[in-house]
PDB file of C-alpha atoms in Angstrom:
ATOM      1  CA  UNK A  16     192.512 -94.413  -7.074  1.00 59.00           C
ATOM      2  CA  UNK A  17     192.698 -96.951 -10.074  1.00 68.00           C
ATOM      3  CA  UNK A  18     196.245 -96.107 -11.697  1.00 84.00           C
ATOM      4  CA  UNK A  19     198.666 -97.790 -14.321  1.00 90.00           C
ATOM      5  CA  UNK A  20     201.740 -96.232 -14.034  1.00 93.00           C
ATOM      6  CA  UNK A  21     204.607 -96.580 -16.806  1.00 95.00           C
ATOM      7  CA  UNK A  22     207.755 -95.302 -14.831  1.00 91.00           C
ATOM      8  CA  UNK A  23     209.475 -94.645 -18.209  1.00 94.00           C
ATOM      9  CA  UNK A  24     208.208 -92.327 -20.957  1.00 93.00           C
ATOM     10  CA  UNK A  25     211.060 -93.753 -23.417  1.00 95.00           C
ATOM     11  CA  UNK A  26     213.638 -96.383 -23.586  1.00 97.00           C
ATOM     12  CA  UNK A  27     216.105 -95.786 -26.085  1.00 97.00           C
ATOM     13  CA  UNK A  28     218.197 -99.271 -26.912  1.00 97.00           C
ATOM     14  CA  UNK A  29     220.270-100.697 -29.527  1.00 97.00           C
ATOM     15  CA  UNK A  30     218.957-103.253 -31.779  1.00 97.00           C
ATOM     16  CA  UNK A  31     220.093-106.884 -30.201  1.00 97.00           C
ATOM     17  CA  UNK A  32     219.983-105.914 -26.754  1.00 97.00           C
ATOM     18  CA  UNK A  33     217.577-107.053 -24.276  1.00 98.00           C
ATOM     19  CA  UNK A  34     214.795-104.725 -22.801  1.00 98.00           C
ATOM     20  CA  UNK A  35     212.220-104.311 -20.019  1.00 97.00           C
ATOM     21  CA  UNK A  36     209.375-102.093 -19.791  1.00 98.00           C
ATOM     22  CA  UNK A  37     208.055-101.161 -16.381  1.00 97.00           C
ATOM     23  CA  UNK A  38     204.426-101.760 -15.655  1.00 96.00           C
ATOM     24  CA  UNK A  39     202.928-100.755 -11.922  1.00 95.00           C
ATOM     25  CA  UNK A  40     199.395-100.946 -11.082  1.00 91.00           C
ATOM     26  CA  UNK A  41     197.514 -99.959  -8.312  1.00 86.00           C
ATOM     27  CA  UNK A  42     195.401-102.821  -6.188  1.00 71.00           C
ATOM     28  CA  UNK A  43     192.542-100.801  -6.306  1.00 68.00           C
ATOM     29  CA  UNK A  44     192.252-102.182 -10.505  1.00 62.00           C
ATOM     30  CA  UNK A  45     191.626-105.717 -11.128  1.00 66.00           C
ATOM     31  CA  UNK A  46     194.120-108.019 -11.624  1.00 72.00           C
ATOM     32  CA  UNK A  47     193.773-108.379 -15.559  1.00 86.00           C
ATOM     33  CA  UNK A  48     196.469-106.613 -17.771  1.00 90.00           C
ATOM     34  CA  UNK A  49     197.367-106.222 -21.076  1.00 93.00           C
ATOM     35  CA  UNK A  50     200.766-105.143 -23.311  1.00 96.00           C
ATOM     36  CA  UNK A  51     199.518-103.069 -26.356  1.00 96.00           C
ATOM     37  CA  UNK A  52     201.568-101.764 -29.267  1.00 96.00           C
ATOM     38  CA  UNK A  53     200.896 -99.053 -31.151  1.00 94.00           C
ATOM     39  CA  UNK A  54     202.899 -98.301 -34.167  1.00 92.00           C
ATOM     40  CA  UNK A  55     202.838 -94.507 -35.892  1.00 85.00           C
ATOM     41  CA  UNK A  56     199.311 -93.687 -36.329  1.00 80.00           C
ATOM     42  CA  UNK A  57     197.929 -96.791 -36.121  1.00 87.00           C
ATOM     43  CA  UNK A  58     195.383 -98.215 -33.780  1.00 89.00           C
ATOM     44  CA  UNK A  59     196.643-100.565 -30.942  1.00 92.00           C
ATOM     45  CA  UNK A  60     197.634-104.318 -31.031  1.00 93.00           C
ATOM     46  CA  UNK A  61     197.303-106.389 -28.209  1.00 93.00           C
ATOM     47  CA  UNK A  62     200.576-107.808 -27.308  1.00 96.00           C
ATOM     48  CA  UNK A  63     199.858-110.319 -24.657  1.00 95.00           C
ATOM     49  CA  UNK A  64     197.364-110.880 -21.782  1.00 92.00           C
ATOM     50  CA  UNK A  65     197.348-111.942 -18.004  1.00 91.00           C
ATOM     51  CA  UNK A  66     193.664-112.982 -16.487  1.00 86.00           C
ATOM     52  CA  UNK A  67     194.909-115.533 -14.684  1.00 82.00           C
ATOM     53  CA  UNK A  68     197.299-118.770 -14.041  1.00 84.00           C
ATOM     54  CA  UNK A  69     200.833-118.758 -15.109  1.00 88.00           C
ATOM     55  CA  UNK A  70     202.804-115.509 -14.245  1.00 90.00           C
ATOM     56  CA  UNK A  71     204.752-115.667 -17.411  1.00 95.00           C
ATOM     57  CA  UNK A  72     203.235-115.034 -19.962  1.00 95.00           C
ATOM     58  CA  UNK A  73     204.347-115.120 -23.499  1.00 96.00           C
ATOM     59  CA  UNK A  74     202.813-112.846 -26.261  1.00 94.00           C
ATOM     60  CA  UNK A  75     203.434-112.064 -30.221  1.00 93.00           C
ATOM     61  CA  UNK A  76     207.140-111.133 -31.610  1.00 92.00           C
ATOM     62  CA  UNK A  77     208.983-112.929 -28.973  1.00 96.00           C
ATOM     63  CA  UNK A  78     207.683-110.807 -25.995  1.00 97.00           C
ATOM     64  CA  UNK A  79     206.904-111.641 -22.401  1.00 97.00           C
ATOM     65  CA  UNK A  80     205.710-110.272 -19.345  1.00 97.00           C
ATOM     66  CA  UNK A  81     205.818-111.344 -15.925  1.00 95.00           C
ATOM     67  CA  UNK A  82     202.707-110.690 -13.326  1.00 93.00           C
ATOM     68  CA  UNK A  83     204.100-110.243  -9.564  1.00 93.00           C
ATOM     69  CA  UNK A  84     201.440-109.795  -7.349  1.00 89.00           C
ATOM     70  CA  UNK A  85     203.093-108.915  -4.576  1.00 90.00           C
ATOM     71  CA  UNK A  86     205.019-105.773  -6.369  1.00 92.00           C
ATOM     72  CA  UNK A  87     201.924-104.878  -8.231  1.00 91.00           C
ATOM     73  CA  UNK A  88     203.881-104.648 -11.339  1.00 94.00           C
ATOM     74  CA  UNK A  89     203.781-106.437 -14.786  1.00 96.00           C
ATOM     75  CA  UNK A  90     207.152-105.986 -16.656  1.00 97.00           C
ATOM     76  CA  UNK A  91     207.591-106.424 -20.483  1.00 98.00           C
ATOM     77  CA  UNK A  92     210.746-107.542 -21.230  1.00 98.00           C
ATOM     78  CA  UNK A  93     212.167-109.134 -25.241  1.00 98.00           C
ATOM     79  CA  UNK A  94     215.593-110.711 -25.116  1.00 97.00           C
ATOM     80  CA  UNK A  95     216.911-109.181 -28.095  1.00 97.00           C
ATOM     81  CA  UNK A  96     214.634-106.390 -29.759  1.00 97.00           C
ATOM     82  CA  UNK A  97     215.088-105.730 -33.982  1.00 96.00           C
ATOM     83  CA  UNK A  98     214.604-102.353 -35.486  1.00 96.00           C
ATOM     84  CA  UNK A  99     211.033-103.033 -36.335  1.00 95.00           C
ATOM     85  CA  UNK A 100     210.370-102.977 -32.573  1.00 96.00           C
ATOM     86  CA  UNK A 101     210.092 -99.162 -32.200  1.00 96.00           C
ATOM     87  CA  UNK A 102     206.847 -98.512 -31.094  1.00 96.00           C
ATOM     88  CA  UNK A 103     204.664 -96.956 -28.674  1.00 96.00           C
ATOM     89  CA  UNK A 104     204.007 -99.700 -25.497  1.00 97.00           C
ATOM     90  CA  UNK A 105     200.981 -98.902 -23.169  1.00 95.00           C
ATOM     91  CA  UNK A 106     200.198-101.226 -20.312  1.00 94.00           C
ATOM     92  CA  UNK A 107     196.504-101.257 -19.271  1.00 91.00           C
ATOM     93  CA  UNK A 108     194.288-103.166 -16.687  1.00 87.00           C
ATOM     94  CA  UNK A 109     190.469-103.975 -16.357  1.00 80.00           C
ATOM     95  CA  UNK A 110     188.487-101.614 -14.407  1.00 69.00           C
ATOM     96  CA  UNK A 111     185.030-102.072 -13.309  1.00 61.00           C
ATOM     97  CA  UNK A 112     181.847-104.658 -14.775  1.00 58.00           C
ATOM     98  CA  UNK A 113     181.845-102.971 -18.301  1.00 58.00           C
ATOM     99  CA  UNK A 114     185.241-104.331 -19.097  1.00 66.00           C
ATOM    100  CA  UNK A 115     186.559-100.661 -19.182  1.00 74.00           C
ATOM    101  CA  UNK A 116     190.434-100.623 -19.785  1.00 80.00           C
ATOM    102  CA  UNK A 117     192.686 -98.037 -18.078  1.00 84.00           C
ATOM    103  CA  UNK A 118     196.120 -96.925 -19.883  1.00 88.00           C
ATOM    104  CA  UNK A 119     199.287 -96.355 -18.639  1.00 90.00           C
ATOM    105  CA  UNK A 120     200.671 -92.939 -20.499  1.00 91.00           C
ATOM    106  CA  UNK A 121     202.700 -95.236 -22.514  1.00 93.00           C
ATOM    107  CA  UNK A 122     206.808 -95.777 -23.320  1.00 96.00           C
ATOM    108  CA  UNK A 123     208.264 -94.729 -26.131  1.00 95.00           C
ATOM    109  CA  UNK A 124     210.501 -97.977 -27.120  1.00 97.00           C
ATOM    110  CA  UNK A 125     213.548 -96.486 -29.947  1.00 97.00           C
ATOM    111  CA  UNK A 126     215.462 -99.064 -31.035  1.00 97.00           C
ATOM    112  CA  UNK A 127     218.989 -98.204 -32.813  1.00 96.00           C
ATOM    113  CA  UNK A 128     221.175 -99.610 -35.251  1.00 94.00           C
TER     114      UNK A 128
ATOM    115  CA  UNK B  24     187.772-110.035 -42.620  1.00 64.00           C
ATOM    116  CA  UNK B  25     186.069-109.268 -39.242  1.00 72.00           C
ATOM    117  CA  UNK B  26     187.194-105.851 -37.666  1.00 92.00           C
ATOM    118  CA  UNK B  27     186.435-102.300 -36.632  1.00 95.00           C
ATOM    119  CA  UNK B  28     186.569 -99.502 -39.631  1.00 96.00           C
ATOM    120  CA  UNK B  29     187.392 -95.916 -38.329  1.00 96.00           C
ATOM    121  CA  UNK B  30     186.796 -93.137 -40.514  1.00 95.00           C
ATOM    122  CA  UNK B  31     187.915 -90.811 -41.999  1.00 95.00           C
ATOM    123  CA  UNK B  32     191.070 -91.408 -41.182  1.00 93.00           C
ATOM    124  CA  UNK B  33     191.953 -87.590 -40.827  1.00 94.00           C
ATOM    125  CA  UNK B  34     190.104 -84.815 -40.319  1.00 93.00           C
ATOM    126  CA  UNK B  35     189.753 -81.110 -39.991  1.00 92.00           C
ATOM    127  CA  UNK B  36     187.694 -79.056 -38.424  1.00 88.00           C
ATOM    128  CA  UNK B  37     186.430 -75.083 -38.526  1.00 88.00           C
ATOM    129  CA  UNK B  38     186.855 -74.105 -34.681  1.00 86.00           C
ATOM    130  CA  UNK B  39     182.572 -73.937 -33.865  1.00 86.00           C
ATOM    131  CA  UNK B  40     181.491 -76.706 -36.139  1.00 90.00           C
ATOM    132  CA  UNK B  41     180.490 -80.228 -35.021  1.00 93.00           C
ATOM    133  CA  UNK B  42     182.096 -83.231 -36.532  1.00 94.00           C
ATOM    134  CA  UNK B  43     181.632 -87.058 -36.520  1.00 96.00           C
ATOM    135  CA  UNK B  44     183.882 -89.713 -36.065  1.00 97.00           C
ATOM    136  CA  UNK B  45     182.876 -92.933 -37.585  1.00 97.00           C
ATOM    137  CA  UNK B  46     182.881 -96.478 -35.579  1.00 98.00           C
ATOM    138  CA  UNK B  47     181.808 -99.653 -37.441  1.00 97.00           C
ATOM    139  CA  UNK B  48     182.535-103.301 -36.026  1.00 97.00           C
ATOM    140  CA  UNK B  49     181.637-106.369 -37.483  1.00 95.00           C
ATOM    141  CA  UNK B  50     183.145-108.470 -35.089  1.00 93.00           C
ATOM    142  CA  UNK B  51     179.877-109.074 -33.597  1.00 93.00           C
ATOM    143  CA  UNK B  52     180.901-107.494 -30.169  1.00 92.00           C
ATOM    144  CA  UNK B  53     178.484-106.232 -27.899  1.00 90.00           C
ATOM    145  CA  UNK B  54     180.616-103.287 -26.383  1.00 91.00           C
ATOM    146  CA  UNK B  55     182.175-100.279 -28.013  1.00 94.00           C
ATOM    147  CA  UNK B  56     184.149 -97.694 -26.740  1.00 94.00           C
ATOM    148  CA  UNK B  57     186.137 -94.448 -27.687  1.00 96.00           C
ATOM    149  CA  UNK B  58     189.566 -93.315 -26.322  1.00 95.00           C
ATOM    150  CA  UNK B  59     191.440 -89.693 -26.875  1.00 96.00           C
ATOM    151  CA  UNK B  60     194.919 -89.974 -27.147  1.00 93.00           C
ATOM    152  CA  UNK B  61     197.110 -86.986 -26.439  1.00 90.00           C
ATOM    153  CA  UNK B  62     201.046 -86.828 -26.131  1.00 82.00           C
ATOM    154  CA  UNK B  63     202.372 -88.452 -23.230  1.00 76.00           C
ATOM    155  CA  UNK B  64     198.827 -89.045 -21.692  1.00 79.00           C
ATOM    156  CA  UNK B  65     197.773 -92.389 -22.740  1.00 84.00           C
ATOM    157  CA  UNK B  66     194.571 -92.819 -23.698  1.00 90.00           C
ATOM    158  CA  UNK B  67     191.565 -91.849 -21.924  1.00 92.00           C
ATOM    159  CA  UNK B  68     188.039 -92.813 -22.113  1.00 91.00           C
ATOM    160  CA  UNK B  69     185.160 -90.871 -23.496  1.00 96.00           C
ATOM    161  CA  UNK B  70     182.102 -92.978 -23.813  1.00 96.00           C
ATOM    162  CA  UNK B  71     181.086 -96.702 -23.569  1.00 93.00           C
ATOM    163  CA  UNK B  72     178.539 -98.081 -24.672  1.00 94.00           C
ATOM    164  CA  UNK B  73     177.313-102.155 -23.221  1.00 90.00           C
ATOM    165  CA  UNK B  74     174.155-102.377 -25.411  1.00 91.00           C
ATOM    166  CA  UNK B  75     172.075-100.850 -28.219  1.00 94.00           C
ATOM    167  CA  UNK B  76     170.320 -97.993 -27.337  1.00 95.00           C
ATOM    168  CA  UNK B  77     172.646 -97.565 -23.892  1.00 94.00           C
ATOM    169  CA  UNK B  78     175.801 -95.605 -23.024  1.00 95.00           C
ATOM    170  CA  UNK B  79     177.857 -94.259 -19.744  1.00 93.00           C
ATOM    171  CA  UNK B  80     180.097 -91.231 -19.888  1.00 95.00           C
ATOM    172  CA  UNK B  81     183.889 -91.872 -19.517  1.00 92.00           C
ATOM    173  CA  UNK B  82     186.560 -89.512 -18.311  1.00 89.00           C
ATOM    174  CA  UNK B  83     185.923 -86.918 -20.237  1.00 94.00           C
ATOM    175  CA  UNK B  84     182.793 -87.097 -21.880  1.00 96.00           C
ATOM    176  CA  UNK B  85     182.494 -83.044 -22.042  1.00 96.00           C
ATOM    177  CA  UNK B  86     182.202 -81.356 -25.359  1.00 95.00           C
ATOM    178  CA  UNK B  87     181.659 -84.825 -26.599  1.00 97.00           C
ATOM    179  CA  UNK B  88     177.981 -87.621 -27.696  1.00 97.00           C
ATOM    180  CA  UNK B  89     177.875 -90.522 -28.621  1.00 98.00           C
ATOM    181  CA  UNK B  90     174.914 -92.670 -30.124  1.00 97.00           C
ATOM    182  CA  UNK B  91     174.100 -96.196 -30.239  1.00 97.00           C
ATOM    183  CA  UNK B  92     171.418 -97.094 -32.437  1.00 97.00           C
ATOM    184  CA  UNK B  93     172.772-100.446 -34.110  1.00 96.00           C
ATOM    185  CA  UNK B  94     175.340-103.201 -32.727  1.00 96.00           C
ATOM    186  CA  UNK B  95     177.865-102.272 -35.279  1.00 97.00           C
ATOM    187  CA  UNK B  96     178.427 -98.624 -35.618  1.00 98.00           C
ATOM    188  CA  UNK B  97     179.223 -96.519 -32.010  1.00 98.00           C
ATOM    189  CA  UNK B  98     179.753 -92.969 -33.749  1.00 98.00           C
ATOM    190  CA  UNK B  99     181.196 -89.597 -31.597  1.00 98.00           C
ATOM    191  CA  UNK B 100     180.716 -85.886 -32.134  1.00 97.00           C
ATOM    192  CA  UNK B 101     182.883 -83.440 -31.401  1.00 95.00           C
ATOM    193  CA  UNK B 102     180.858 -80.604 -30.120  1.00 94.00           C
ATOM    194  CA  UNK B 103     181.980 -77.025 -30.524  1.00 88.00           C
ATOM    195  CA  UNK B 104     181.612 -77.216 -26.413  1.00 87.00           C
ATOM    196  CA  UNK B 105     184.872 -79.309 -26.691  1.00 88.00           C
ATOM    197  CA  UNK B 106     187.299 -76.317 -26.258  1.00 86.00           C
ATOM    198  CA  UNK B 107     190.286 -78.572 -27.231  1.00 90.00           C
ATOM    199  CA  UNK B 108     189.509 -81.156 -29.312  1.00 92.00           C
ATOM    200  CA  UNK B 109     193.043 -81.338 -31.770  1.00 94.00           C
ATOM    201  CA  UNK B 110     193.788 -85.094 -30.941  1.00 95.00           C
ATOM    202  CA  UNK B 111     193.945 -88.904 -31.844  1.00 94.00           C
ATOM    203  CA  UNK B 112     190.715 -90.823 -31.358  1.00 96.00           C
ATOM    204  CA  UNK B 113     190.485 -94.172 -31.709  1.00 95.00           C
ATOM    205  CA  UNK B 114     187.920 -96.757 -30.837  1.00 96.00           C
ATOM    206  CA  UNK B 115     187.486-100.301 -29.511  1.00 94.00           C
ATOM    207  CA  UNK B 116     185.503-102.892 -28.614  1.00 93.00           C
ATOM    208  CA  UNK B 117     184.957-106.253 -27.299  1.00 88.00           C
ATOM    209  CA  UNK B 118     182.442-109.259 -25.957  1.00 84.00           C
ATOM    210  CA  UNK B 119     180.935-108.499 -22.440  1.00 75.00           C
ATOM    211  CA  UNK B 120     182.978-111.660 -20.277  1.00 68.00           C
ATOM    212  CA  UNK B 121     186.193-111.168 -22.853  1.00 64.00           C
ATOM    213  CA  UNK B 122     188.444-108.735 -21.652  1.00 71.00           C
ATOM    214  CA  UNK B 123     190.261-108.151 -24.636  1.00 81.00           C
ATOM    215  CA  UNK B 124     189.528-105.235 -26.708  1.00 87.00           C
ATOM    216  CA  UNK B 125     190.366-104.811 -30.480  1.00 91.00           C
ATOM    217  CA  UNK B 126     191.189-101.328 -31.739  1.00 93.00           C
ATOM    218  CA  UNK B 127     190.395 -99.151 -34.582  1.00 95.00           C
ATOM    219  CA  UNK B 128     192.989 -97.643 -36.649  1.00 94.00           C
ATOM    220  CA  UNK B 129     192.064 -94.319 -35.846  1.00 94.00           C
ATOM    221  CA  UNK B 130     191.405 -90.598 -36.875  1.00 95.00           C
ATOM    222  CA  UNK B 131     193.303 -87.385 -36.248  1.00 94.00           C
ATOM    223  CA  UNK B 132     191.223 -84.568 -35.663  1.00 94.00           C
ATOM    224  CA  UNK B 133     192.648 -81.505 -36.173  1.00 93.00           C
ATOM    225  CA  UNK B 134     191.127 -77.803 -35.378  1.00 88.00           C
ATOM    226  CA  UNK B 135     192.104 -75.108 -38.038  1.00 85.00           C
TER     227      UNK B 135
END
């Protein structure tokens, strides 16, 4: 079956600290993935994207993720998250010719002071 | 400024009635599609939509239509056949060959 799993459904950190948000796909999905953000009743903003190339890849307000093929995972990870960070984080991958994107159930990132 | 314009941005509904969620783009893109979010689910597809005039079911396209008679606008109805339809619906699209999809700011439906 075509998944995206987010193994954790928060991550509670204080603000300075470095964090990682766990990513797994399945290999049945293709191998393009996305970071979104979604603040408080907002639509989503795309974060960063892998298609292809360089495993790293960087994306807006200082965060990363890392594509490892062989895990089937793609980690987001910010050396030192602010207050402003606390969001909702859902991980997604392509699925199919029309470009369809399936979601991960998302994290709940809450970062304190 | 290019984009996609949900609205309204909230809205209520009498439980039996219909409603209609508004989805305009002008961002030129040729597909548009429309996600449910619900707490701790994600967000799940309802219908896509590659072309004018063209459209494939998602998910969980019950209790749910969609129309595409322009480019731009990709609007849903909530049937009264959609026996839970309190949620956050938001919509998206993007170029066929360009995976990345640009959201709407959504609209809460809720069922009073």
């Amino acid at each position: 079956a075509q998944s995206v799993t987010q193994l954790d459904s928060q991550v509670p950190v204080f603000e300075e600290a470095p964090v990682e948000l766990r990513c797994n796909y399945s290999s049945s999905v293709s191998v393009y993935l996305f970071w979104y953000v979604q603040y408080p009743n907002q639509g989503l903003q795309l974060l960063l994207k892998y298609l292809s190339g360089s495993t790293l890849v960087k994306g807006i307000n200082g965060f990363e993720a890392e594509f490892n093929k062989s895990q089937t995972s793609f980690h987001l990870r910010k050396p030192s998250v602010h207050i402003s960070d606390t969001a909702e984080y859902f991980c997604a991958a392509v699925s199919g010719g029309y470009n369809k994107l399936i979601f991960g159930a998302g994290t709940r990132l809450a970062v304190h002071p | 400024d290019g984009g996609i314009t949900q609205s309204p941005k909230y809205l209520f509904r009498k439980e039996g009635q219909n409603v209609t969620l508004s989805c305009e783009q002008n961002l030129n893109h040729d597909a548009m599609y429309w996600y449910r979010q619900d707490p701790g689910q994600g967000l799940r597809l309802i219908y896509y939509s590659q072309i004018v005039n063209d459209f494939q079911k998602g998910d969980i396209a019950e209790g749910y239509s969609v129309s595409r008679e322009k480019k731009e606008s990709f609007p849903l109805t909530v049937t009264s056949a959609q026996k839970n339809p309190t949620a956050f619906y938001l919509c998206a699209s993007n170029l066929l060959g360009n995976t990345e999809a640009f959201f709407g700011q959504g609209t809460r439906l809720t069922v009073v």
